[in-house]
PDB file of C-alpha atoms in Angstrom:
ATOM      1  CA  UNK A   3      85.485  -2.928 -22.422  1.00 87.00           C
ATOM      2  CA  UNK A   4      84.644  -4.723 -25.519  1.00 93.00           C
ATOM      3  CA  UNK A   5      81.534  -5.327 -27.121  1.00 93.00           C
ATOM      4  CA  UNK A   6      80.492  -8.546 -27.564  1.00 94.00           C
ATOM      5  CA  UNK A   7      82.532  -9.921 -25.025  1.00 96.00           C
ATOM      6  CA  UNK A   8      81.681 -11.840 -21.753  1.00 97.00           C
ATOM      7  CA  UNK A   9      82.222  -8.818 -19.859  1.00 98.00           C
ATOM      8  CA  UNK A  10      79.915  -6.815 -21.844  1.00 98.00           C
ATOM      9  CA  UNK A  11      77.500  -9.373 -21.421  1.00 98.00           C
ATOM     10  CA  UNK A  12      77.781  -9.906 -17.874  1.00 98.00           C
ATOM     11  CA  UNK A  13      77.844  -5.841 -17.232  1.00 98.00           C
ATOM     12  CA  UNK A  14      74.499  -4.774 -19.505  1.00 98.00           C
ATOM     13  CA  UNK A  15      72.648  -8.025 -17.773  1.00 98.00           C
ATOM     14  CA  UNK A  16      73.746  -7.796 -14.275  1.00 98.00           C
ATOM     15  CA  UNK A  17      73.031  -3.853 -14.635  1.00 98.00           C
ATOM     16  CA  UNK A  18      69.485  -4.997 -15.912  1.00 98.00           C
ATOM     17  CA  UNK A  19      68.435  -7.320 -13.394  1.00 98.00           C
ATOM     18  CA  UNK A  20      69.865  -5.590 -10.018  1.00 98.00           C
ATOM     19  CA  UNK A  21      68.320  -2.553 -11.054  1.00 97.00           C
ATOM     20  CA  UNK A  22      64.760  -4.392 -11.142  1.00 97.00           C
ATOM     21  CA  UNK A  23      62.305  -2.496  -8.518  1.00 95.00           C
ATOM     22  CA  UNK A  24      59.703  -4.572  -7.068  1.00 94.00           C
ATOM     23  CA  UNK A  25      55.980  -3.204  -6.783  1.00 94.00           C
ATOM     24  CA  UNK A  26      52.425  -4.663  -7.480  1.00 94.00           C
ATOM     25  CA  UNK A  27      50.149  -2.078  -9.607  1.00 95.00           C
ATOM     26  CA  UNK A  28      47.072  -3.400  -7.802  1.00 93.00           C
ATOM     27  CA  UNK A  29      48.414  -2.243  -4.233  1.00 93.00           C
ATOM     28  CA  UNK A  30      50.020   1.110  -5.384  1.00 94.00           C
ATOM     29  CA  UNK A  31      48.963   4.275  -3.531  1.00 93.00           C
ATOM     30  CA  UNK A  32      46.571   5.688  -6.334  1.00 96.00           C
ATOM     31  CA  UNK A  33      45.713   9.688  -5.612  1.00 94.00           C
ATOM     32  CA  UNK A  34      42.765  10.786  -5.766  1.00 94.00           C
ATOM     33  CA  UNK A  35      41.816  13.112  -8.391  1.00 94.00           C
ATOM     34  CA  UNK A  36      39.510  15.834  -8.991  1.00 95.00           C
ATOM     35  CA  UNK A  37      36.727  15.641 -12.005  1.00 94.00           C
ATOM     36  CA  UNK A  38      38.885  18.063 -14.273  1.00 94.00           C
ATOM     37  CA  UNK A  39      41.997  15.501 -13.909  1.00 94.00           C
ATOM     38  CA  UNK A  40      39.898  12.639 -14.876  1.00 94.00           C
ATOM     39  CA  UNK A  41      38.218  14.566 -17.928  1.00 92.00           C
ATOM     40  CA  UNK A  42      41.498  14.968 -19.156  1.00 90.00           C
ATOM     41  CA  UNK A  43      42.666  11.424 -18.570  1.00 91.00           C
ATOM     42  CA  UNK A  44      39.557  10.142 -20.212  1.00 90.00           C
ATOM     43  CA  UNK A  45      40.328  12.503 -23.101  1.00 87.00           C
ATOM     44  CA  UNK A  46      43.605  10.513 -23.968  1.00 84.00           C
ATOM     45  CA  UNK A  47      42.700   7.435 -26.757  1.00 81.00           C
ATOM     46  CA  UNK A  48      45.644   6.073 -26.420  1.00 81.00           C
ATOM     47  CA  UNK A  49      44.768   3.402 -23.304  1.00 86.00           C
ATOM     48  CA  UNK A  50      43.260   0.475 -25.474  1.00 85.00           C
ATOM     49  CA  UNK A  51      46.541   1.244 -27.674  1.00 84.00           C
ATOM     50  CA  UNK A  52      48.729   1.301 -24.632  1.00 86.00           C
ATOM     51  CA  UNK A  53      47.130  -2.004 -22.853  1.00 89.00           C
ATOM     52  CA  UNK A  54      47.290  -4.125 -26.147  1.00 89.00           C
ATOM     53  CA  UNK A  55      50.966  -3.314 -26.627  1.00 89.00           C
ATOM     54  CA  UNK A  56      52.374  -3.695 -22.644  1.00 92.00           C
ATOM     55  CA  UNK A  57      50.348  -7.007 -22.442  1.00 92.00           C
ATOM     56  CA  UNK A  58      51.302  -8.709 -26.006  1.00 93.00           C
ATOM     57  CA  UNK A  59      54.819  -7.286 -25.076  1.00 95.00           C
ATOM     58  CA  UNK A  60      55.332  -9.246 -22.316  1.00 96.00           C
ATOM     59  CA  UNK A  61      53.787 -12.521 -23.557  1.00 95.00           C
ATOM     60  CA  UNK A  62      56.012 -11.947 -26.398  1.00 97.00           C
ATOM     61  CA  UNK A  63      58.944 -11.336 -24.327  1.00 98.00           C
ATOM     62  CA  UNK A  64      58.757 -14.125 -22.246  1.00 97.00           C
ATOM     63  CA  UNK A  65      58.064 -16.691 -24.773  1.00 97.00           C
ATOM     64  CA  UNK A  66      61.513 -15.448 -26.254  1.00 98.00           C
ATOM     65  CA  UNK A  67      63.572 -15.924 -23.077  1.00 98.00           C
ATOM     66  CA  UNK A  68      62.293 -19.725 -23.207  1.00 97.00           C
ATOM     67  CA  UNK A  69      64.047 -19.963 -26.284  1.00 97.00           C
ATOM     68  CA  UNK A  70      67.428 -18.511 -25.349  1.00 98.00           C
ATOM     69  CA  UNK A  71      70.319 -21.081 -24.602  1.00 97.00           C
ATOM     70  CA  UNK A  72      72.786 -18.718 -22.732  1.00 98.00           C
ATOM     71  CA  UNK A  73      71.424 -18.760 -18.621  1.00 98.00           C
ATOM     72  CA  UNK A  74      72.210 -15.238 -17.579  1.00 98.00           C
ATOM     73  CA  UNK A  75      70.535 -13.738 -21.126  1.00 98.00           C
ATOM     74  CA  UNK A  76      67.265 -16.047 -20.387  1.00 98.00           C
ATOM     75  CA  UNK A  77      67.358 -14.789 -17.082  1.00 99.00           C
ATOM     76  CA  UNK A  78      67.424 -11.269 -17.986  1.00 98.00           C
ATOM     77  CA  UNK A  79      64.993 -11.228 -21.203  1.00 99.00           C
ATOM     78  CA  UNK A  80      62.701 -13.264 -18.838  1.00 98.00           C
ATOM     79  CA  UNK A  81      62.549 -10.493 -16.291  1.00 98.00           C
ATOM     80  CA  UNK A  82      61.905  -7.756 -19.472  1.00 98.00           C
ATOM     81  CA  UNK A  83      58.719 -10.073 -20.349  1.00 98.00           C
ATOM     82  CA  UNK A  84      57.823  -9.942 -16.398  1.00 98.00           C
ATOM     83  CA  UNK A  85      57.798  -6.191 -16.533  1.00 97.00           C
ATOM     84  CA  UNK A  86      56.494  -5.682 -19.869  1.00 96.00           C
ATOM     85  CA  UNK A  87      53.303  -8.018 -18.388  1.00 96.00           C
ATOM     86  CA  UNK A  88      53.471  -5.384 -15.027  1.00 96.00           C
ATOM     87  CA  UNK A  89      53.287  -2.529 -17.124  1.00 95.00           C
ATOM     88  CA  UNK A  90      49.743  -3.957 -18.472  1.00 93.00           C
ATOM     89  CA  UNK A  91      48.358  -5.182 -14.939  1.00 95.00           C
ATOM     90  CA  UNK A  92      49.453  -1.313 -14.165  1.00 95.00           C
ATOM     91  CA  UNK A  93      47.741   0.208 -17.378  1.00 93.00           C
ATOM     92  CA  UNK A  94      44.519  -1.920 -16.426  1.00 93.00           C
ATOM     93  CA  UNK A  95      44.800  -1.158 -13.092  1.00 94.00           C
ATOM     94  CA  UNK A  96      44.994   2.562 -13.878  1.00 94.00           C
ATOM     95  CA  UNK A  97      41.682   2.497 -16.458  1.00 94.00           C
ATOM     96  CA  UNK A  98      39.705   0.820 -13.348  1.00 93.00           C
ATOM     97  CA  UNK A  99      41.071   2.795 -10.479  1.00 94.00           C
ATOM     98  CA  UNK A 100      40.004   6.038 -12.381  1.00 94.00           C
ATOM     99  CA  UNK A 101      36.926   4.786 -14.632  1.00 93.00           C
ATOM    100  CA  UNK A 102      38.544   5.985 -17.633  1.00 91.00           C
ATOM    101  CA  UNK A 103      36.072   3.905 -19.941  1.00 82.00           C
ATOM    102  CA  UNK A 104      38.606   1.910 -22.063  1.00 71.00           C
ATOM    103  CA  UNK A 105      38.282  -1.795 -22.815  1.00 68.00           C
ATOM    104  CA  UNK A 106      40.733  -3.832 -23.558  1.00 64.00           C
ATOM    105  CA  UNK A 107      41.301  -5.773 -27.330  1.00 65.00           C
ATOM    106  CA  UNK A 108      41.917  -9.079 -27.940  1.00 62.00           C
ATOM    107  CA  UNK A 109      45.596  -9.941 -28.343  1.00 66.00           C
ATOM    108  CA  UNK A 110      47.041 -11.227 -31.720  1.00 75.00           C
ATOM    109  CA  UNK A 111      48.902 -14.680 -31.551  1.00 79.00           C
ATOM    110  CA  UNK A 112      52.723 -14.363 -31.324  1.00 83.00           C
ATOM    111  CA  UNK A 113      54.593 -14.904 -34.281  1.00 83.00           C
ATOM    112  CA  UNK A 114      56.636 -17.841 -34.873  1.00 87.00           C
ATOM    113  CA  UNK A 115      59.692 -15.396 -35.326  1.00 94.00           C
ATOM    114  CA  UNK A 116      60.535 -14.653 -31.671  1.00 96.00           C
ATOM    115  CA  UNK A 117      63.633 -13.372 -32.114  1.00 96.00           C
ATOM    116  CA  UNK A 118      62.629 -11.052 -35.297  1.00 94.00           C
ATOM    117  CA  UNK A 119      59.767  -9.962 -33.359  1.00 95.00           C
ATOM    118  CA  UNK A 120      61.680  -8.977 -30.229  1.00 97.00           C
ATOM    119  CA  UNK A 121      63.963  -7.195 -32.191  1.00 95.00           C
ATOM    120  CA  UNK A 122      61.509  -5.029 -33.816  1.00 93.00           C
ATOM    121  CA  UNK A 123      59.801  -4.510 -30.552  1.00 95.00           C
ATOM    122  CA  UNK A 124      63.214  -3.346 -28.948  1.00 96.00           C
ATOM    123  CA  UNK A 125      63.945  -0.839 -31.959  1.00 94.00           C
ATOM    124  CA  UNK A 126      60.197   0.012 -31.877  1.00 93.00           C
ATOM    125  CA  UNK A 127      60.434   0.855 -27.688  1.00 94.00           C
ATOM    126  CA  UNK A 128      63.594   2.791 -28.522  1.00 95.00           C
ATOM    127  CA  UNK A 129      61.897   5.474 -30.760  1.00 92.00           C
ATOM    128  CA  UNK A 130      58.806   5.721 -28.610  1.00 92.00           C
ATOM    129  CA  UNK A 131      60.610   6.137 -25.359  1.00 94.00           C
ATOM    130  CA  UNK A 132      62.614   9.013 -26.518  1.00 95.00           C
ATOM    131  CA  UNK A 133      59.539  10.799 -27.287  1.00 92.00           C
ATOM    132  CA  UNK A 134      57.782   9.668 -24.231  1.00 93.00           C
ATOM    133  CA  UNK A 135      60.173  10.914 -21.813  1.00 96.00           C
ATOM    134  CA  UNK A 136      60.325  14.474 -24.003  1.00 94.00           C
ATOM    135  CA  UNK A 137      56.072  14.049 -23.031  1.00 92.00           C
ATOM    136  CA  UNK A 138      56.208  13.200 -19.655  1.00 94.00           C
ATOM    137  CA  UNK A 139      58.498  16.427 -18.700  1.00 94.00           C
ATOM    138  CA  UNK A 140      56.084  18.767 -20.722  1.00 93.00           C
ATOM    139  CA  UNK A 141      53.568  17.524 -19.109  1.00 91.00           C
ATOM    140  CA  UNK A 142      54.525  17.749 -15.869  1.00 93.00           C
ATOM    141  CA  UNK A 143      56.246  20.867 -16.173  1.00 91.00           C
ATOM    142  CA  UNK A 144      52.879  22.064 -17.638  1.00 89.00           C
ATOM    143  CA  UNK A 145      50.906  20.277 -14.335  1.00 91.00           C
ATOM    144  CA  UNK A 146      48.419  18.274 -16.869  1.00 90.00           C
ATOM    145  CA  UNK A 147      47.535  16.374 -13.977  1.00 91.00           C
ATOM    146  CA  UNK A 148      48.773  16.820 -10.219  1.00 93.00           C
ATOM    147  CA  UNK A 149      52.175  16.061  -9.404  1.00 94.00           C
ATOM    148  CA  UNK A 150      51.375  13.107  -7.255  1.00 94.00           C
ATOM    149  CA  UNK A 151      50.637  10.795 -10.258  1.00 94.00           C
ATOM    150  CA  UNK A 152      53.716  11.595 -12.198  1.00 94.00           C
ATOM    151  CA  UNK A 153      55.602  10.735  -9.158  1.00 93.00           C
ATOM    152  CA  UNK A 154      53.507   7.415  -9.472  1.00 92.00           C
ATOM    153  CA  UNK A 155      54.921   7.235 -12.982  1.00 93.00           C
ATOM    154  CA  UNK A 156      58.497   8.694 -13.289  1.00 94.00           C
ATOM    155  CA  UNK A 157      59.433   4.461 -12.162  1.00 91.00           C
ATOM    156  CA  UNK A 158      57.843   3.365 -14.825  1.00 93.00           C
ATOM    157  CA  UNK A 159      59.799   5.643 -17.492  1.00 95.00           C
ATOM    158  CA  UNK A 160      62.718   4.491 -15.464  1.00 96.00           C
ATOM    159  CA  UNK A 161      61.935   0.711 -16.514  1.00 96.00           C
ATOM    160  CA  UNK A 162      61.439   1.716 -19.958  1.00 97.00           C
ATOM    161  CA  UNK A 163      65.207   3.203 -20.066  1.00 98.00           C
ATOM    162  CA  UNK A 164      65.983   0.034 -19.165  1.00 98.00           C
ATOM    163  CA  UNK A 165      64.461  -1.911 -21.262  1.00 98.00           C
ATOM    164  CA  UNK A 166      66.147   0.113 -24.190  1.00 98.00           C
ATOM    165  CA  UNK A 167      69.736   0.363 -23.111  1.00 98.00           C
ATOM    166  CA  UNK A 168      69.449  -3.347 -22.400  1.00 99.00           C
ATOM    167  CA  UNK A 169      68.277  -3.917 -25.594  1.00 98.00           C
ATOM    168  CA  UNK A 170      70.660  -2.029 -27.616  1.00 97.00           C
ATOM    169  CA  UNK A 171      73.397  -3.860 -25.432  1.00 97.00           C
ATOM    170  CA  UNK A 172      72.113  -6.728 -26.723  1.00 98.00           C
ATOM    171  CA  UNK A 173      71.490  -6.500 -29.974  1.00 96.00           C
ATOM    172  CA  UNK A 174      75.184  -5.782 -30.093  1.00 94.00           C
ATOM    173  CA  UNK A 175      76.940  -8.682 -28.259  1.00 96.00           C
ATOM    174  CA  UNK A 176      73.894 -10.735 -30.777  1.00 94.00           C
ATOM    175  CA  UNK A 177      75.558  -9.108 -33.811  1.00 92.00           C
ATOM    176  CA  UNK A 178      79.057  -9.463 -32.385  1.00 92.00           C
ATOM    177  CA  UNK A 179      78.844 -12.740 -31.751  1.00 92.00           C
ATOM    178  CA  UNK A 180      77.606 -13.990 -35.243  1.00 88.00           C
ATOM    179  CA  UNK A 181      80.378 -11.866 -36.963  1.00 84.00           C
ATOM    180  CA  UNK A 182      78.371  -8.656 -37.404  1.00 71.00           C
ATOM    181  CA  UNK A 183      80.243  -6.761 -35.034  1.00 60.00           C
ATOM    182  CA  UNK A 184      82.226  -4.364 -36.756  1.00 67.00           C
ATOM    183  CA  UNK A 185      81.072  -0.477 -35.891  1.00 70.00           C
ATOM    184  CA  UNK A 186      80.185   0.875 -38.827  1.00 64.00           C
ATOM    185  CA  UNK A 187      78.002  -2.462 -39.741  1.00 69.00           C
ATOM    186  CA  UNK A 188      75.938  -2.684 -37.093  1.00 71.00           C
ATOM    187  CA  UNK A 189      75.826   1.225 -37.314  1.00 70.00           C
ATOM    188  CA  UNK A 190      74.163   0.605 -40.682  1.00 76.00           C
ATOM    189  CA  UNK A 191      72.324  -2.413 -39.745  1.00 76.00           C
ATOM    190  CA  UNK A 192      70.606   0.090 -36.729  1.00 76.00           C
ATOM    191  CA  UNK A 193      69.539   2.331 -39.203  1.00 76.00           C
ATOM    192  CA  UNK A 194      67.811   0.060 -41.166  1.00 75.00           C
ATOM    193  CA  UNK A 195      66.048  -1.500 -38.259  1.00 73.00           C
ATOM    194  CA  UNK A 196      64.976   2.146 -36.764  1.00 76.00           C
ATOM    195  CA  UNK A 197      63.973   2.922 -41.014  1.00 79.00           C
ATOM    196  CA  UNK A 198      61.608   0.068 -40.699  1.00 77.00           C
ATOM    197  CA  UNK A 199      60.226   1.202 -36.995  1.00 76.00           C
ATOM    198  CA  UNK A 200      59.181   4.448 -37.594  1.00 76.00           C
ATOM    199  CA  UNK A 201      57.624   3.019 -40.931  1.00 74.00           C
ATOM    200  CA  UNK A 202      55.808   1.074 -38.632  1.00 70.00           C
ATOM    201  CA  UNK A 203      54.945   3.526 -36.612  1.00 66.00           C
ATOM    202  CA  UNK A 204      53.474   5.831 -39.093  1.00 60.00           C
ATOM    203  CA  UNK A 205      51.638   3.238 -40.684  1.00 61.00           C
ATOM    204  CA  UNK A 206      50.651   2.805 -36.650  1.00 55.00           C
ATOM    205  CA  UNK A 207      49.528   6.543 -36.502  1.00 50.00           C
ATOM    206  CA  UNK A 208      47.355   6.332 -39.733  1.00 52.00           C
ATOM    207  CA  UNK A 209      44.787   3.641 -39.046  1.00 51.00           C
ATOM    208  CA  UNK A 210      42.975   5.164 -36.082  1.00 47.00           C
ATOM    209  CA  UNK A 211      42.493   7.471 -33.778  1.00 45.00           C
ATOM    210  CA  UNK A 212      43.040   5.487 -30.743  1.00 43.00           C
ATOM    211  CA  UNK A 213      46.356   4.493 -32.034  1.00 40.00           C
ATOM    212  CA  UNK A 214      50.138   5.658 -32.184  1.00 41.00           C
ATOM    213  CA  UNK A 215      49.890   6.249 -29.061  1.00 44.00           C
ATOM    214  CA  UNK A 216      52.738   8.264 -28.054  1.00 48.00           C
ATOM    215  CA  UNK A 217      52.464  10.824 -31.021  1.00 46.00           C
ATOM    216  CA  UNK A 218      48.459  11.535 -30.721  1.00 46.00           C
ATOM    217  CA  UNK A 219      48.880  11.496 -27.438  1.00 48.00           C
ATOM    218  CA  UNK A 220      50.609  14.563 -26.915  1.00 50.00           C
ATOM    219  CA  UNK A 221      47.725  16.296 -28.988  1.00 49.00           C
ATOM    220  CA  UNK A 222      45.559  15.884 -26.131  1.00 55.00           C
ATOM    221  CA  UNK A 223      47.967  18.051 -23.701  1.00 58.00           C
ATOM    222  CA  UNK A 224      46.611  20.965 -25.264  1.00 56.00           C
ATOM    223  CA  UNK A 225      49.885  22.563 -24.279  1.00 63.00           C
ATOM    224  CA  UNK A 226      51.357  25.972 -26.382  1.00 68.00           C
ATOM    225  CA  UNK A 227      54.665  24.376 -27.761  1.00 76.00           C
ATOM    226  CA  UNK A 228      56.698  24.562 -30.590  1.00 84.00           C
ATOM    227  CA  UNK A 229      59.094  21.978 -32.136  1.00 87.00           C
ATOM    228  CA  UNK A 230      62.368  24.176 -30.327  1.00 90.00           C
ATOM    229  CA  UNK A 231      60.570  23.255 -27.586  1.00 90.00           C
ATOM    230  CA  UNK A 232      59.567  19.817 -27.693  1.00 91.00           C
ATOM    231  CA  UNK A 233      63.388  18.703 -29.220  1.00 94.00           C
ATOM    232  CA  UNK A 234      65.045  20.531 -26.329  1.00 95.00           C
ATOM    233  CA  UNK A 235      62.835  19.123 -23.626  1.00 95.00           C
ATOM    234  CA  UNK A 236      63.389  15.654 -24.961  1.00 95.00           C
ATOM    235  CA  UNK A 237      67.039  15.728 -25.582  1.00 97.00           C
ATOM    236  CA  UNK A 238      66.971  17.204 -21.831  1.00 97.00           C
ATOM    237  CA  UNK A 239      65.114  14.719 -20.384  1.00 97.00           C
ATOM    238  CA  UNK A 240      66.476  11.439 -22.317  1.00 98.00           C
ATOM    239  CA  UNK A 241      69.637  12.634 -20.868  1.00 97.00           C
ATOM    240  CA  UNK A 242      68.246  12.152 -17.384  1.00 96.00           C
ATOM    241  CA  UNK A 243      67.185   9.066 -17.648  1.00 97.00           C
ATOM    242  CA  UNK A 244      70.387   7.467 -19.621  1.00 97.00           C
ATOM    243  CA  UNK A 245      72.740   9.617 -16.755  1.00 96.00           C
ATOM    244  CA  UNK A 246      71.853   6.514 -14.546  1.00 94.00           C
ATOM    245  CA  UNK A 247      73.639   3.999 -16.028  1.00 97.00           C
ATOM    246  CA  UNK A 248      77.099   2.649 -16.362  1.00 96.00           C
ATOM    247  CA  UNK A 249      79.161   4.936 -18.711  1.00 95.00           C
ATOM    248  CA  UNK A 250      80.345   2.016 -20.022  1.00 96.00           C
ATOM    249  CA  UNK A 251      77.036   0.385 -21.803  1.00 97.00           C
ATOM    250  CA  UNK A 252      75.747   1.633 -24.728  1.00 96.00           C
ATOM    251  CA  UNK A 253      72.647   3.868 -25.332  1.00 96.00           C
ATOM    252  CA  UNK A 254      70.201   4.369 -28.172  1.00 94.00           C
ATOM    253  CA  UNK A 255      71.695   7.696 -29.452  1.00 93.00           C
ATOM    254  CA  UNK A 256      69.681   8.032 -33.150  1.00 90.00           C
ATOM    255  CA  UNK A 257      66.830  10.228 -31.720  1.00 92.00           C
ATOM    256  CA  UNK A 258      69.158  12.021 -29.654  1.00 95.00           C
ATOM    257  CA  UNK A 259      71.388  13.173 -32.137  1.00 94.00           C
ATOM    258  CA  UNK A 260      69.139  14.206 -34.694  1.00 93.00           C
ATOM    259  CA  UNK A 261      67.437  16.292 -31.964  1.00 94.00           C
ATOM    260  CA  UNK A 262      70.336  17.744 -31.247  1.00 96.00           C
ATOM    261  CA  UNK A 263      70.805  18.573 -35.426  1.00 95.00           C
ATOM    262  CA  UNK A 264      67.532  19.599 -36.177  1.00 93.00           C
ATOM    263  CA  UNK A 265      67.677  22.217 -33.274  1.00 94.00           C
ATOM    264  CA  UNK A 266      71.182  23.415 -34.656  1.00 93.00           C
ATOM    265  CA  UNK A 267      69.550  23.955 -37.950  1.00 91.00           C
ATOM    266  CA  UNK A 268      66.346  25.473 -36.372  1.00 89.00           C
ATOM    267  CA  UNK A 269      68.663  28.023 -34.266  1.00 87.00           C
ATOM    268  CA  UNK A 270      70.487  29.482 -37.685  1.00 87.00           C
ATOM    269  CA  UNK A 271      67.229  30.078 -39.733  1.00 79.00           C
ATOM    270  CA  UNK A 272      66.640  33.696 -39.220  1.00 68.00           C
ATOM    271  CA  UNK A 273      62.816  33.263 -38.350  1.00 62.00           C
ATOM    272  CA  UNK A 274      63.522  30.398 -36.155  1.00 59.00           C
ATOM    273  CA  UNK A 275      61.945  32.510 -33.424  1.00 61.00           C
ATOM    274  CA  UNK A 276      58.284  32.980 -34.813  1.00 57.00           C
ATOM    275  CA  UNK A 277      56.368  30.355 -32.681  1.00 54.00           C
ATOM    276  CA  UNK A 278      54.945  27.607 -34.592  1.00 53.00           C
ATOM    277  CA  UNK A 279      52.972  25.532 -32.371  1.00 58.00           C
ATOM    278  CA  UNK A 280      53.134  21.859 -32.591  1.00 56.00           C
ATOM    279  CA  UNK A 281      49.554  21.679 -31.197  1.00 57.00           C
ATOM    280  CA  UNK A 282      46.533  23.840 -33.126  1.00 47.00           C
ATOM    281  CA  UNK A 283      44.597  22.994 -30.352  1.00 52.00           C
ATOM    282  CA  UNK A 284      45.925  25.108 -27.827  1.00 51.00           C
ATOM    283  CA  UNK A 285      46.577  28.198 -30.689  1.00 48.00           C
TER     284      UNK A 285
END
């Protein structure tokens, strides 16, 4: 198959939109949880963080789809903005259901540059999906919290795998189709766009505590683990997620391959054994 063709369209959209699951975060069946669960849930500053982002998301997103000529595309990016909006009814839903004390901030107004701005969201949700699926399995190999509420959950990461291989199929056939399709080009183009992402992100992670979410998250685990650790549980568990879609679409693979080099180089220093934990609080 080509990129940038009809077919390529047609595949990474009709993948997207039959693979939608239907639920309602209001009617979901919450577990109950013990005091200790919930201290550690209200421990986590990342909610406020979280809720902003999944709510301006999806107004964001679905003020883009209005703007897209192309029927099937519309349809598709419409459906992202529809989930993105779920996932913050579900965040809400989850700071209510379980008192966890976090109120939500006013959105800031959309910019004018829809397109730009879903494009930085999509390279944006590429980096922090990678690590949030690496955070999920440490967690719940770790049991943070009991297993029923990661099997609430593991959907959700699901959707967000979604929403990042149909974004990277996209921003392809886009490229393609304005004469910008040519491997190594958009190859470059990518790594400019990630460049400015995770500048964005640590810009993110330096204003506040309750923000860059993902990252300061996984401070609050309180889990023994060292970077060998972390890379090889994300690698593992980004490749269970992307196993479950058609070999033929393509996949955000940046994050995955420097894993995968950083561990190489890791494994021949001589001392690469000595633990050096990623978290000093659980030293």
């Amino acid at each position: 198959m080509k990129i940038g063709t009809d077919i390529h369209k047609e595949l990474f959209c009709r993948d997207f939109l039959n693979s939608h699951i239907s639920y309602d975060p209001e009617t979901m069946d919450w577990p109950k949880l013990d005091s200790d669960t919930l201290d550690k849930l209200r421990a986590i500053p990342f909610w406020e963080e979280a809720v902003s982002i999944e709510t301006r998301a999806g107004k964001m997103v679905s003020a883009f789809a209005k703007t897209i000529e192309d029927p099937l595309l519309r349809e598709a990016i419409a459906l992202q903005g529809q989930e993105e909006a779920r996932h913050g009814r579900l965040l809400k839903t989850l700071i209510t259901k379980y008192d966890l004390g976090a109120v939500a901030r006013p959105g800031q107004p959309l910019s004018r540059q829809l397109e730009a701005e879903f494009i930085e969201f999509g390279y944006d949700e590429c980096l922090d999906s990678y690590f949030a699926f690496g955070l999920f399995g440490i967690a719940r190999q770790a049991g943070f919290v009991p297993d029923s509420l990661f099997t609430l959950f593991d959907p959700i990461l699901d959707e967000e795998a979604r929403h990042i291989v149909f974004f990277v199929n996209w921003i392809a056939y886009l490229e393609t189709q304005r004469g910008a399709g040519a491997g190594w080009l958009r190859g470059l183009k990518s790594m400019g766009n990630y460049a400015r992402s995770l500048k964005r992100q640590y810009s993110t992670f330096g204003r506040s505590t309750n923000e860059g979410f993902t990252a300061k998250g996984a401070l609050n685990f309180n889990i023994n683990l060292t970077i060998e650790e972390f890379l090889d549980t994300c690698v593992a568990e980004n490749q269970k997620r992307m196993s479950q879609f058609h070999p033929a679409l393509l996949q955000p693979v940046l994050l995955p391959q420097l894993s995968v080099l950083v561990l190489k180089i890791i494994r021949l220093w001589p001392f690469h054994k000595t633990r050096t934990n990623l978290n000093p609080k659980s030293a």
